[in-house]
């Protein structure tokens, strides 16, 4: 896989591989970046910060792998102290991510736990505040995606777990975080192109992403009287462990991302600058907004 060069002008269609037969391997949920083949680009070899988040304190869920890891690396290189959260079963990825964050010479911590539990969400915010001495940026990025082709096969248990992880956790974490956040703080949620173009087979996931889009806009209007901005990023098809662990049927992985106008899947590193922008003061006039990073599958 060609590595992204953050500043070098190049053809976006050929900046990364267009996908090939290696994409068909799958692994159990939650999958590990350590076992992802081909590997993903989180900007570890390319992202260069310029002090845009100097001294900010950030909590990023799902920061061990995929988009969350790329965002954590970018935030740390922009000068932010960072806490990442992930599941205990992802410790191998979490430790790799943490090592990369510490190289940026900022405070970096990992707090493991399951955000589909309300009490853990409250504890995660409290522990983050205790470790970092404050909280200025909350990135609600963790997500659960399991493809089920037939309605009859979609269990209530899966439907509830998807909503608890993708939607309720965002509510619990935001509610716990806001009392600690100063004016100028930023909440950034990861929604999806699936919020606007839902696929058959992703009924629970796609509808949870629509809920996130609505939640983002409503919360933005609720919190602007505190000077807190709330926005979302909507990724298109991005090469991460989520897709290899039942997010897509194994036979569809070979063509993953090739249907978009750019003709290839995106890489986590291509998402991070949108989160940096929304977290920084550069986006001071932007709230209740969704930024699409979709390879050309534009938002309505
Ligand atoms: P990923 O697997 O690397 O990240 C998802 C993370 O969610 C996991 O690393 C895990 O730490 C976390 N998570 C899941 N369940 C959890 C739980 N119960 N408690 C705590 N953490 C939990 O995959 P990714 O693609 O980087 O996903 C990040 C976000 O991007 C998700 O919200 C996903 O829905 C969204 N997204 C991804 C794509 C894509 O094509 N990859 C497209 C649109 C949106
Ligand atoms: Mg992970």
Coordinates of C-alpha atoms in Angstrom, one line a residue, residues 81-300:
X81 CA -3.3 15.2 25.5
X82 CA -5.3 12.1 24.6
X83 CA -7.3 9.3 26.3
X84 CA -8.3 6.4 24.0
X85 CA -10.9 3.9 24.9
X86 CA -11.5 0.4 23.4
X87 CA -12.6 -3.1 24.5
X88 CA -10.3 -5.2 26.6
X89 CA -10.1 -7.8 23.7
X90 CA -8.4 -5.1 21.6
X91 CA -5.5 -4.6 24.0
X92 CA -2.9 -5.5 21.4
X93 CA -4.1 -2.7 19.1
X94 CA -4.6 -0.3 22.0
X95 CA -1.0 -0.8 23.2
X96 CA 0.3 -0.1 19.6
X97 CA -1.7 3.0 19.4
X98 CA -0.6 4.2 22.8
X99 CA 3.0 3.8 21.9
X100 CA 2.5 5.9 18.7
X101 CA 0.7 8.7 20.8
X102 CA 3.5 8.8 23.4
X103 CA 6.0 9.5 20.6
X104 CA 4.3 12.8 20.1
X105 CA 5.5 13.9 23.5
X106 CA 2.0 14.5 24.9
X107 CA 0.1 12.8 27.8
X108 CA -1.5 9.7 26.4
X109 CA -3.6 7.1 28.3
X110 CA -5.7 4.1 27.5
X111 CA -8.8 3.3 29.4
X112 CA -10.4 -0.1 28.5
X113 CA -14.1 -0.8 28.9
X114 CA -17.4 -1.4 27.2
X115 CA -19.3 1.8 26.4
X116 CA -22.6 0.0 25.9
X117 CA -22.7 0.2 29.7
X118 CA -24.0 3.5 31.1
X119 CA -22.0 3.3 34.4
X120 CA -18.8 2.6 32.5
X121 CA -19.5 5.7 30.3
X122 CA -19.8 7.9 33.4
X123 CA -16.6 6.4 34.8
X124 CA -14.7 6.8 31.5
X125 CA -15.4 10.6 31.5
X126 CA -14.5 10.9 35.2
X127 CA -11.3 8.9 34.7
X128 CA -10.4 11.0 31.6
X129 CA -10.9 14.2 33.6
X130 CA -8.8 12.9 36.5
X131 CA -5.9 11.8 34.2
X132 CA -5.9 14.9 31.9
X133 CA -7.1 17.6 34.3
X134 CA -10.0 18.6 32.0
X135 CA -11.9 17.7 28.9
X136 CA -12.1 19.9 25.8
X137 CA -12.8 17.5 23.0
X138 CA -15.0 14.4 23.0
X139 CA -14.9 12.2 19.9
X140 CA -17.7 9.6 19.9
X141 CA -16.2 7.3 17.3
X142 CA -16.6 3.7 18.6
X143 CA -19.1 1.7 16.5
X144 CA -20.6 -1.7 16.0
X145 CA -21.5 -3.0 12.5
X146 CA -22.7 -6.5 11.7
X147 CA -24.2 -7.4 8.3
X148 CA -27.4 -9.5 8.5
X149 CA -29.0 -10.1 5.1
X150 CA -32.5 -11.2 6.2
X151 CA -34.9 -9.4 8.6
X152 CA -35.9 -12.7 10.2
X153 CA -32.2 -13.4 11.1
X154 CA -31.6 -10.0 12.8
X155 CA -31.9 -10.7 16.6
X156 CA -33.3 -8.2 19.2
X157 CA -30.0 -8.8 21.0
X158 CA -28.0 -7.5 18.0
X159 CA -30.4 -4.6 17.4
X160 CA -30.1 -3.5 21.0
X161 CA -26.3 -3.9 21.2
X162 CA -25.8 -1.9 18.0
X163 CA -28.0 1.0 19.4
X164 CA -26.4 0.8 22.9
X165 CA -22.9 1.1 21.3
X166 CA -23.6 3.5 18.5
X167 CA -26.3 5.8 20.0
X168 CA -26.9 5.4 23.7
X169 CA -23.2 5.5 24.5
X170 CA -23.0 8.8 22.7
X171 CA -25.8 10.2 24.8
X172 CA -24.3 8.8 28.1
X173 CA -20.8 10.1 27.3
X174 CA -21.9 13.5 26.1
X175 CA -24.2 13.9 29.2
X176 CA -21.3 13.1 31.5
X177 CA -18.7 15.2 29.6
X178 CA -20.6 18.5 29.1
X179 CA -20.5 19.6 32.7
X180 CA -16.7 19.5 32.5
X181 CA -16.4 21.2 29.1
X182 CA -15.5 24.9 28.8
X183 CA -16.8 27.3 26.1
X184 CA -14.8 26.5 23.0
X185 CA -15.0 22.8 23.5
X186 CA -16.0 20.5 20.7
X187 CA -18.0 17.2 20.4
X188 CA -17.4 15.2 17.2
X189 CA -19.5 12.2 16.4
X190 CA -18.7 9.5 13.7
X191 CA -21.8 9.0 11.6
X192 CA -21.7 7.3 8.1
X193 CA -22.7 7.5 4.5
X194 CA -25.1 4.8 5.7
X195 CA -27.1 7.5 7.5
X196 CA -28.1 8.8 4.0
X197 CA -27.8 5.8 1.8
X198 CA -28.7 2.8 4.0
X199 CA -27.8 -0.7 2.6
X200 CA -30.0 -3.7 2.9
X201 CA -28.3 -6.0 5.4
X202 CA -27.3 -3.1 7.7
X203 CA -30.8 -2.3 9.1
X204 CA -29.7 -1.8 12.7
X205 CA -26.3 -0.1 11.9
X206 CA -27.6 2.2 9.1
X207 CA -30.6 3.4 11.2
X208 CA -28.3 3.9 14.2
X209 CA -26.2 6.2 12.0
X210 CA -29.2 8.2 11.0
X211 CA -29.9 8.6 14.7
X212 CA -26.4 9.9 15.2
X213 CA -26.8 12.5 12.5
X214 CA -30.1 13.7 14.1
X215 CA -28.6 13.5 17.6
X216 CA -25.6 15.7 16.4
X217 CA -27.8 18.4 15.0
X218 CA -30.1 18.5 18.0
X219 CA -27.3 18.5 20.6
X220 CA -25.5 21.2 18.7
X221 CA -28.6 23.5 19.1
X222 CA -28.9 22.5 22.7
X223 CA -25.2 23.2 23.6
X224 CA -24.4 26.4 21.7
X225 CA -25.7 28.4 24.6
X226 CA -22.7 27.0 26.5
X227 CA -20.2 27.8 23.6
X228 CA -19.8 24.1 22.9
X229 CA -19.9 23.0 19.2
X230 CA -21.2 19.6 18.1
X231 CA -20.5 18.2 14.6
X232 CA -20.1 14.9 12.8
X233 CA -18.0 13.3 10.2
X234 CA -19.6 10.8 7.7
X235 CA -17.1 8.4 6.3
X236 CA -17.7 6.4 3.2
X237 CA -16.1 3.0 2.8
X238 CA -12.8 3.0 4.8
X239 CA -10.5 0.1 5.2
X240 CA -10.6 -0.8 8.9
X241 CA -11.0 -3.9 11.1
X242 CA -14.8 -3.1 11.3
X243 CA -15.3 -4.2 7.7
X244 CA -13.3 -7.5 8.2
X245 CA -15.3 -8.7 11.2
X246 CA -18.8 -9.1 9.8
X247 CA -19.4 -5.4 8.8
X248 CA -19.5 -6.7 5.2
X249 CA -20.2 -10.2 3.9
X250 CA -16.8 -11.8 3.2
X251 CA -17.6 -12.2 -0.5
X252 CA -18.2 -8.4 -0.8
X253 CA -14.9 -7.5 0.7
X254 CA -13.0 -8.1 -2.6
X255 CA -14.8 -5.2 -4.2
X256 CA -14.9 -3.1 -1.0
X257 CA -15.0 0.7 -1.8
X258 CA -14.7 0.3 -5.6
X259 CA -18.2 1.5 -6.3
X260 CA -17.5 5.1 -5.2
X261 CA -16.5 7.8 -7.7
X262 CA -12.9 7.6 -6.5
X263 CA -12.9 3.9 -7.3
X264 CA -11.1 2.7 -4.1
X265 CA -11.7 2.4 -0.3
X266 CA -10.5 5.3 1.8
X267 CA -7.8 5.0 4.5
X268 CA -8.2 6.1 8.2
X269 CA -5.4 8.7 7.6
X270 CA -7.7 10.5 5.0
X271 CA -10.3 11.1 7.8
X272 CA -8.2 12.6 10.5
X273 CA -7.9 16.1 9.1
X274 CA -11.7 16.6 9.2
X275 CA -11.7 15.7 12.9
X276 CA -8.7 18.1 13.5
X277 CA -10.6 20.9 11.8
X278 CA -13.8 20.3 13.8
X279 CA -11.9 20.1 17.1
X280 CA -9.8 23.2 16.4
X281 CA -10.7 26.9 16.6
X282 CA -10.5 27.1 12.8
X283 CA -14.0 25.7 12.7
X284 CA -15.4 28.3 15.2
X285 CA -18.4 29.1 12.9
X286 CA -19.3 25.5 12.3
X287 CA -21.8 23.6 14.4
X288 CA -24.7 21.1 13.7
X289 CA -22.7 20.2 10.5
X290 CA -21.8 16.8 9.0
X291 CA -18.6 16.6 6.9
X292 CA -18.6 13.8 4.3
X293 CA -15.4 12.0 3.6
X294 CA -16.9 9.5 1.2
X295 CA -14.8 9.2 -2.0
X296 CA -17.4 11.1 -3.9
X297 CA -20.7 9.6 -2.6
X298 CA -21.8 13.1 -1.6
X299 CA -24.3 13.8 1.3
X300 CA -27.7 15.2 0.4

